[in-house]
Coordinates of C-alpha atoms and ligand atoms in Angstrom, one line a residue:
M1 CA 20.5 11.7 -18.2
D2 CA 19.0 13.6 -21.2
V3 CA 15.6 14.2 -19.9
Q4 CA 14.5 15.2 -23.3
K5 CA 15.4 11.8 -24.8
S6 CA 14.3 9.8 -21.7
I7 CA 10.7 11.0 -21.5
K8 CA 8.1 9.3 -23.6
Q9 CA 4.7 10.5 -24.7
D10 CA 1.3 9.0 -24.7
V11 CA 2.1 6.2 -22.5
L12 CA -0.9 4.0 -21.4
L13 CA -0.8 3.9 -17.6
K14 CA -3.1 0.7 -17.3
K15 CA 0.2 -1.2 -18.1
F16 CA 1.9 0.3 -14.9
T17 CA -1.1 -0.6 -12.4
T18 CA -2.2 -4.0 -10.9
F19 CA -5.8 -2.7 -11.5
R20 CA -5.0 -2.6 -15.1
I21 CA -7.0 0.5 -15.6
G22 CA -6.2 3.9 -16.9
G23 CA -5.6 6.0 -20.1
P24 CA -2.5 7.6 -21.4
A25 CA 0.0 9.9 -19.6
D26 CA 0.8 12.8 -21.6
Y27 CA 4.6 12.5 -20.7
F28 CA 6.3 9.4 -18.6
I29 CA 9.8 9.0 -17.3
S30 CA 11.6 6.3 -15.3
V31 CA 14.3 7.7 -12.9
H32 CA 17.0 5.4 -11.6
S33 CA 18.8 7.9 -9.1
T34 CA 18.0 11.0 -7.1
D35 CA 19.9 13.2 -9.5
E36 CA 17.7 11.9 -12.3
L37 CA 14.6 12.6 -10.3
K38 CA 15.9 16.1 -9.8
E39 CA 16.4 16.6 -13.5
A40 CA 13.0 15.3 -14.3
L41 CA 11.3 17.6 -11.6
Q42 CA 13.3 20.7 -13.2
Y43 CA 12.2 19.7 -16.6
A44 CA 8.6 19.5 -15.3
Q45 CA 9.0 22.9 -13.7
E46 CA 10.5 24.6 -16.7
H47 CA 7.7 23.2 -19.0
N48 CA 4.9 23.7 -16.5
L49 CA 3.9 20.2 -16.2
K50 CA 2.0 18.7 -13.3
T51 CA 3.8 15.7 -11.9
F52 CA 2.6 12.4 -10.4
V53 CA 4.8 9.7 -8.6
L54 CA 4.3 6.2 -9.4
G55 CA 6.0 3.0 -7.7
G56 CA 4.7 -0.4 -8.6
G57 CA 1.2 0.9 -9.3
S58 CA -0.4 -1.6 -6.8
N59 CA -2.5 1.0 -4.9
I60 CA -3.6 3.3 -7.7
V61 CA -6.4 3.7 -10.1
F62 CA -5.8 6.1 -13.1
S63 CA -8.8 7.6 -14.7
D64 CA -9.8 6.5 -18.3
E65 CA -8.6 9.7 -19.7
G66 CA -5.3 9.4 -18.3
F67 CA -2.9 12.0 -16.8
R68 CA -2.2 15.5 -18.2
G69 CA 1.4 15.9 -17.0
L70 CA 4.5 14.0 -16.4
V71 CA 4.3 10.6 -14.4
I72 CA 7.5 10.0 -12.8
K73 CA 8.2 6.1 -12.1
I74 CA 10.6 5.5 -9.1
E75 CA 13.2 3.0 -10.0
I76 CA 15.9 4.0 -7.5
K77 CA 17.6 1.0 -6.4
G78 CA 20.3 -0.2 -3.7
I79 CA 20.4 -1.8 -0.4
V80 CA 23.1 -0.9 2.2
C81 CA 23.5 -2.7 5.5
H82 CA 25.1 -1.3 8.6
D83 CA 25.5 -3.1 12.1
T84 CA 24.6 -0.8 15.1
E85 CA 26.1 -0.6 18.6
N86 CA 22.9 -2.5 20.0
S87 CA 23.2 -5.4 17.4
D88 CA 20.3 -4.2 15.3
V89 CA 21.1 -3.9 11.8
M90 CA 20.1 -0.7 9.7
L91 CA 19.2 -1.1 6.1
E92 CA 19.2 2.1 3.8
V93 CA 17.0 0.9 0.8
G94 CA 16.4 2.8 -2.5
G95 CA 12.7 3.9 -3.0
G96 CA 12.4 1.9 -6.2
E97 CA 13.5 -1.4 -4.8
V98 CA 10.7 -4.1 -4.9
W99 CA 9.3 -4.5 -1.5
D100 CA 8.8 -8.3 -1.3
E101 CA 12.6 -8.6 -2.7
L102 CA 13.5 -6.5 0.4
V103 CA 11.6 -8.8 2.7
S104 CA 13.3 -12.0 1.1
F105 CA 16.6 -10.3 1.3
S106 CA 16.0 -9.7 5.1
V107 CA 14.8 -13.1 5.9
S108 CA 17.6 -14.8 4.1
R109 CA 20.0 -12.9 6.4
N110 CA 18.0 -13.7 9.5
L111 CA 16.9 -10.2 10.2
Y112 CA 13.7 -9.9 12.0
G113 CA 10.8 -7.3 11.7
I114 CA 9.2 -7.3 8.3
E115 CA 8.6 -11.0 7.7
N116 CA 4.9 -10.6 8.2
L117 CA 4.8 -8.1 5.4
S118 CA 5.8 -10.8 2.9
S119 CA 4.2 -10.8 -0.6
I120 CA 2.9 -7.3 -0.5
P121 CA 3.3 -5.8 -3.8
G122 CA 4.9 -2.5 -4.6
T123 CA 8.1 -0.5 -4.0
V124 CA 9.7 0.2 -0.9
G125 CA 9.4 4.1 -1.3
A126 CA 5.5 3.4 -1.3
T127 CA 5.6 1.6 2.0
P128 CA 5.7 4.6 4.4
V129 CA 2.9 6.4 2.5
Q130 CA 0.2 4.3 3.6
N131 CA 2.2 2.6 6.5
I132 CA 1.6 -0.8 4.9
G133 CA 0.3 -3.5 7.4
A134 CA -0.6 -7.1 7.6
Y135 CA -0.9 -9.9 10.0
G136 CA -0.3 -7.8 13.1
V137 CA 2.7 -5.8 11.8
E138 CA 2.9 -2.4 10.3
V139 CA 6.1 -1.2 8.5
K140 CA 6.3 1.9 10.8
D141 CA 7.5 -0.4 13.6
C142 CA 10.7 -0.9 11.6
I143 CA 11.1 2.5 9.9
E144 CA 13.8 4.7 11.5
W145 CA 13.7 7.5 8.8
V146 CA 12.4 8.3 5.5
E147 CA 14.3 10.5 3.0
A148 CA 12.5 12.5 0.6
I149 CA 12.9 15.3 -2.1
E150 CA 10.7 18.3 -2.0
I151 CA 9.1 18.8 -5.4
Q152 CA 9.3 22.5 -5.6
T153 CA 12.7 23.1 -4.2
R154 CA 14.4 19.8 -5.1
N155 CA 16.1 19.7 -1.6
I156 CA 16.4 16.6 0.3
K157 CA 15.0 16.2 3.7
R158 CA 15.2 13.3 6.2
F159 CA 12.1 12.8 8.2
S160 CA 12.3 10.9 11.5
R161 CA 9.8 8.2 12.3
K162 CA 8.0 10.7 14.5
E163 CA 7.7 13.4 11.7
C164 CA 6.2 10.7 9.6
L165 CA 3.0 10.8 11.5
F166 CA 2.2 7.2 10.8
S167 CA -1.2 5.9 11.9
Y168 CA -3.5 3.0 10.7
R169 CA -2.8 3.1 6.7
D170 CA -2.0 6.7 6.9
S171 CA 1.1 9.0 7.3
F172 CA 2.2 12.6 6.8
F173 CA 3.0 11.5 3.1
K174 CA -0.8 11.4 2.5
T175 CA -1.4 15.0 3.6
A176 CA -1.4 17.9 1.3
C177 CA 1.8 19.0 2.7
G178 CA 3.4 15.5 2.6
R179 CA 2.4 15.1 -1.2
K180 CA 5.0 17.8 -2.0
Y181 CA 7.6 15.2 -1.3
I182 CA 8.9 12.2 -3.3
I183 CA 10.5 9.4 -1.1
V184 CA 13.8 8.4 -2.4
K185 CA 15.3 6.3 0.4
V186 CA 14.1 4.5 3.6
G187 CA 16.0 3.6 6.6
F188 CA 14.8 0.3 8.4
R189 CA 16.0 -0.9 11.8
L190 CA 15.9 -4.7 11.8
K191 CA 16.7 -7.2 14.6
K192 CA 19.3 -10.0 14.5
E193 CA 17.4 -11.8 17.3
G194 CA 13.8 -10.8 17.1
V195 CA 10.4 -12.1 18.4
L196 CA 8.0 -13.8 15.7
N197 CA 4.6 -12.2 15.7
L198 CA 2.1 -15.0 15.4
S199 CA -0.7 -13.0 16.9
Y200 CA -3.0 -13.3 13.8
V201 CA -5.5 -16.4 13.9
D202 CA -4.5 -17.6 10.4
V203 CA -0.9 -17.5 11.2
A204 CA -1.1 -19.1 14.7
H205 CA -3.6 -21.7 13.0
Y206 CA -0.9 -22.4 10.3
F207 CA 1.6 -23.4 13.0
T208 CA -0.7 -25.6 14.9
Q209 CA -0.7 -28.0 11.9
K210 CA 2.8 -27.5 10.6
K211 CA 6.4 -27.5 12.2
S212 CA 7.5 -25.0 14.8
P213 CA 7.8 -21.5 13.7
T214 CA 11.0 -19.9 12.5
L215 CA 11.8 -16.7 10.5
K216 CA 11.8 -18.4 7.3
R217 CA 8.7 -20.5 8.0
V218 CA 6.7 -17.5 9.0
R219 CA 7.5 -15.9 5.7
E220 CA 6.4 -19.1 3.8
A221 CA 3.3 -19.2 6.1
I222 CA 2.3 -15.7 5.2
I223 CA 3.0 -16.3 1.5
T224 CA 0.7 -19.4 1.5
I225 CA -2.1 -17.7 3.4
R226 CA -2.1 -14.6 1.2
G227 CA -1.9 -17.0 -1.9
K228 CA -5.5 -18.1 -1.0
K229 CA -6.9 -14.8 0.1
F230 CA -6.0 -12.7 -3.0
P231 CA -6.6 -13.4 -6.6
N232 CA -4.0 -14.0 -9.1
L233 CA -2.7 -10.7 -10.5
N234 CA -2.3 -12.5 -13.8
E235 CA -6.0 -13.3 -14.1
V236 CA -7.6 -10.3 -12.6
G237 CA -6.8 -6.7 -11.9
T238 CA -6.9 -5.5 -8.2
A239 CA -5.3 -3.3 -5.6
G240 CA -5.9 -5.6 -2.6
S241 CA -8.2 -4.2 0.0
F242 CA -10.0 -1.2 -1.6
F243 CA -11.3 0.2 1.6
K244 CA -9.9 0.8 5.2
N245 CA -11.5 -1.2 8.1
P246 CA -13.5 1.4 9.9
I247 CA -12.6 2.5 13.4
L248 CA -15.8 3.2 15.6
T249 CA -16.4 4.7 18.7
Q250 CA -17.7 2.5 21.5
K251 CA -21.2 3.9 20.8
E252 CA -21.2 3.3 17.1
Y253 CA -19.9 -0.2 17.8
K254 CA -22.6 -1.0 20.1
L255 CA -25.2 0.0 17.5
L256 CA -23.4 -2.2 14.9
K257 CA -23.3 -5.1 17.3
E258 CA -27.2 -4.8 17.6
K259 CA -27.3 -5.4 13.8
F260 CA -24.5 -8.1 13.6
S261 CA -24.1 -9.7 16.9
D262 CA -21.4 -12.0 15.6
I263 CA -19.2 -9.1 14.3
P264 CA -15.5 -9.6 15.3
S265 CA -13.5 -6.6 16.5
Y266 CA -9.9 -5.5 17.0
Y267 CA -9.7 -3.2 19.8
N268 CA -7.5 0.1 19.1
D269 CA -7.9 1.8 22.6
A270 CA -10.3 2.1 25.3
T271 CA -12.6 4.3 23.3
R272 CA -12.3 3.1 19.8
V273 CA -12.8 -0.2 18.2
K274 CA -11.6 -1.3 14.6
V275 CA -14.1 -3.5 12.9
P276 CA -13.5 -5.8 9.8
L277 CA -15.3 -4.1 6.7
G278 CA -15.0 -7.5 4.9
F279 CA -17.3 -8.9 7.5
I280 CA -20.0 -6.2 7.1
L281 CA -19.9 -6.3 3.3
E282 CA -20.3 -10.2 3.2
K283 CA -23.4 -9.5 5.5
L284 CA -24.8 -7.0 3.2
G285 CA -24.5 -9.3 0.3
W286 CA -21.5 -7.9 -1.4
K287 CA -19.3 -10.8 -1.3
G288 CA -18.5 -12.1 -5.0
R289 CA -20.9 -9.4 -6.5
T290 CA -20.1 -8.3 -10.0
N291 CA -21.4 -5.4 -12.0
N292 CA -20.1 -5.0 -15.6
L293 CA -16.5 -5.7 -15.5
V294 CA -15.7 -5.0 -11.8
G295 CA -16.8 -6.8 -8.6
T296 CA -15.7 -8.1 -5.3
Y297 CA -13.5 -11.2 -4.8
K298 CA -15.1 -14.5 -4.1
N299 CA -12.8 -15.1 -1.2
Q300 CA -12.7 -11.7 0.3
S301 CA -15.4 -8.9 -0.1
L302 CA -12.9 -6.0 0.8
V303 CA -10.9 -6.9 -2.3
V304 CA -12.3 -5.2 -5.4
V305 CA -11.3 -6.8 -8.8
S306 CA -11.6 -5.7 -12.4
Y307 CA -11.8 -7.8 -15.6
K308 CA -10.2 -7.4 -18.9
K309 CA -11.4 -4.0 -20.5
A310 CA -13.0 -2.7 -17.2
T311 CA -12.9 1.2 -17.0
C312 CA -12.3 3.5 -14.2
K313 CA -15.9 4.8 -14.8
Q314 CA -17.2 1.4 -14.2
L315 CA -15.1 0.9 -11.0
V316 CA -16.0 4.3 -9.4
S317 CA -19.6 3.6 -10.0
F318 CA -19.2 0.2 -8.3
I319 CA -17.4 1.4 -5.4
S320 CA -19.7 4.4 -4.8
D321 CA -22.6 1.7 -4.7
I322 CA -20.8 -0.1 -1.8
E323 CA -20.2 3.2 -0.1
K324 CA -23.8 4.3 -0.3
D325 CA -25.1 0.8 0.7
V326 CA -22.8 0.7 3.9
K327 CA -23.8 4.3 4.8
N328 CA -27.5 3.6 4.5
K329 CA -27.5 0.3 6.1
T330 CA -24.9 0.8 9.0
G331 CA -24.5 4.7 9.2
I332 CA -20.7 4.0 8.8
V333 CA -18.8 6.3 6.1
I334 CA -16.1 4.1 4.8
E335 CA -12.8 5.5 3.8
R336 CA -10.8 4.3 0.5
E337 CA -7.3 2.9 0.9
V338 CA -6.7 3.0 -2.9
T339 CA -5.4 6.4 -4.6
L340 CA -8.0 7.3 -7.3
V341 CA -6.2 9.7 -9.8
V342 CA -9.1 11.2 -11.4
Ligands
FAD1 C1 -2.9 -8.2 -4.3 C2 -2.5 -7.0 -3.5 C3 -2.4 -7.1 -1.9 C4 -2.2 -6.0 -1.1 N1 -1.9 -6.2 0.3 C5 -1.7 -5.2 0.9 C6 -1.5 -5.5 2.3 O1 -1.6 -6.6 2.9 N2 -1.2 -4.4 3.3 C7 -1.2 -3.1 2.6 O2 -1.0 -2.1 3.3 N3 -1.3 -3.0 1.4 C8 -1.5 -3.8 0.5 N4 -1.7 -3.6 -0.8 C9 -1.5 -2.3 -1.5 C10 -0.1 -1.9 -2.0 O3 0.5 -3.2 -2.4 C11 0.7 -1.1 -1.0 O4 0.1 0.0 -0.7 C12 1.9 -0.7 -1.6 O5 2.8 -0.2 -0.5 C13 1.9 0.2 -2.9 O6 3.2 0.3 -3.5 P1 3.3 0.9 -4.9 O7 4.9 1.0 -5.1 O8 2.7 0.0 -5.9 O9 2.6 2.1 -4.9 P2 1.8 3.0 -6.1 O10 0.5 2.2 -6.3 O11 2.6 3.2 -7.1 O12 1.4 4.4 -5.2 C14 0.6 4.4 -4.2 C15 0.5 5.9 -3.7 O13 1.9 6.1 -3.2 C16 2.4 7.1 -3.8 N5 4.0 6.9 -4.0 C17 4.4 5.8 -4.6 N6 5.7 5.7 -4.4 C18 6.2 7.0 -3.8 C19 7.4 7.7 -3.5 N7 8.5 7.1 -3.8 N8 7.3 8.8 -2.8 C20 6.2 9.5 -2.5 N9 4.9 8.8 -2.9 C21 5.0 7.7 -3.6 C22 1.8 7.4 -5.2 O14 1.8 8.7 -5.7 C23 0.4 6.9 -4.8 O15 -0.3 7.9 -4.2 C24 -1.9 -4.9 -1.7 C25 -2.0 -4.6 -3.1 C26 -2.5 -5.7 -3.9 C27 -2.5 -5.5 -5.5

């Protein structure tokens, strides 16, 4: 690849994010292989350019001023399947593959493990970053290893699942040290004969009314359920849930229960309790509220949405208001799930 020729200048970043917010990147390049990525990184180093790695842009908000440096969009494709001795199947998948296409591919081959993560936007390479999760499943449960390039040295390193330090919407790749790496390939271990996870109320409820669950039907169920929960990306901008669900100590949970006696909970362990922030926001009157060109979605207050011509400044002001209100009225400091590049 001739990097010089492939790099574009002054590229509007809003076109590359599902929030549709963000000014121009000074420089922008799409890379289709590990070698191209290495060349782009070398170019950035030689020209003293800051870099930012972009997947499908479904968990990012760029500032109105854009990005002063080189944005590298990962388009590294490829899916390779191997049978293993214990009848599991290993999939080695390029970081630029579209996540939901991988889920569809797996389900069509009767491979179990990631079907509950159907319909989540974005790329495969971004899935370990925040350990995507939905309907009782986290991607960490199927990840065997993650291969990444160290930005500074351009050496490739393979991280075991343990080294990825996965936790709720978090991993090593979100830490200061982890941000020095770009994920190029992910190894998934899927099952030929798996067990369906119908633990989530919505999913269980779907199958009380419909036919008995199969792998393909679970994928259909998730797509149907999500279709009602999330806004249409062609109509509004969003990055899905903007905040993480808070994990409280038992003492904090007791205090919250005094305020909202009907608050549901998901137990993490004996000492900590995860609570649905959407419920709290709804109680505090945030559901469907709009300010300027941003607001919360009418069906789910955890989902922040933007309308045409919304700015990052308006979004930041709106989410800061939510954060302050929750802190003042419940004492809970909420954490953002979406990456703000400002
Ligand atoms: C409608 C909607 C619904 C959603 N539902 C869910 C859900 O149910 N569960 C869930 O967990 N998430 C959900 N999300 C969030 C989002 O889809 C996921 O976080 C997804 O994995 C982001 O992928 P991406 O390729 O778009 O990443 P981007 O938005 O491009 O990037 C996200 C972050 O990852 C980094 N990154 C991206 N690619 C790489 C790479 N190859 N190497 C290193 N770092 C990288 C970026 O620098 C950035 O910090 C939803 C989003 C939307 C819009």
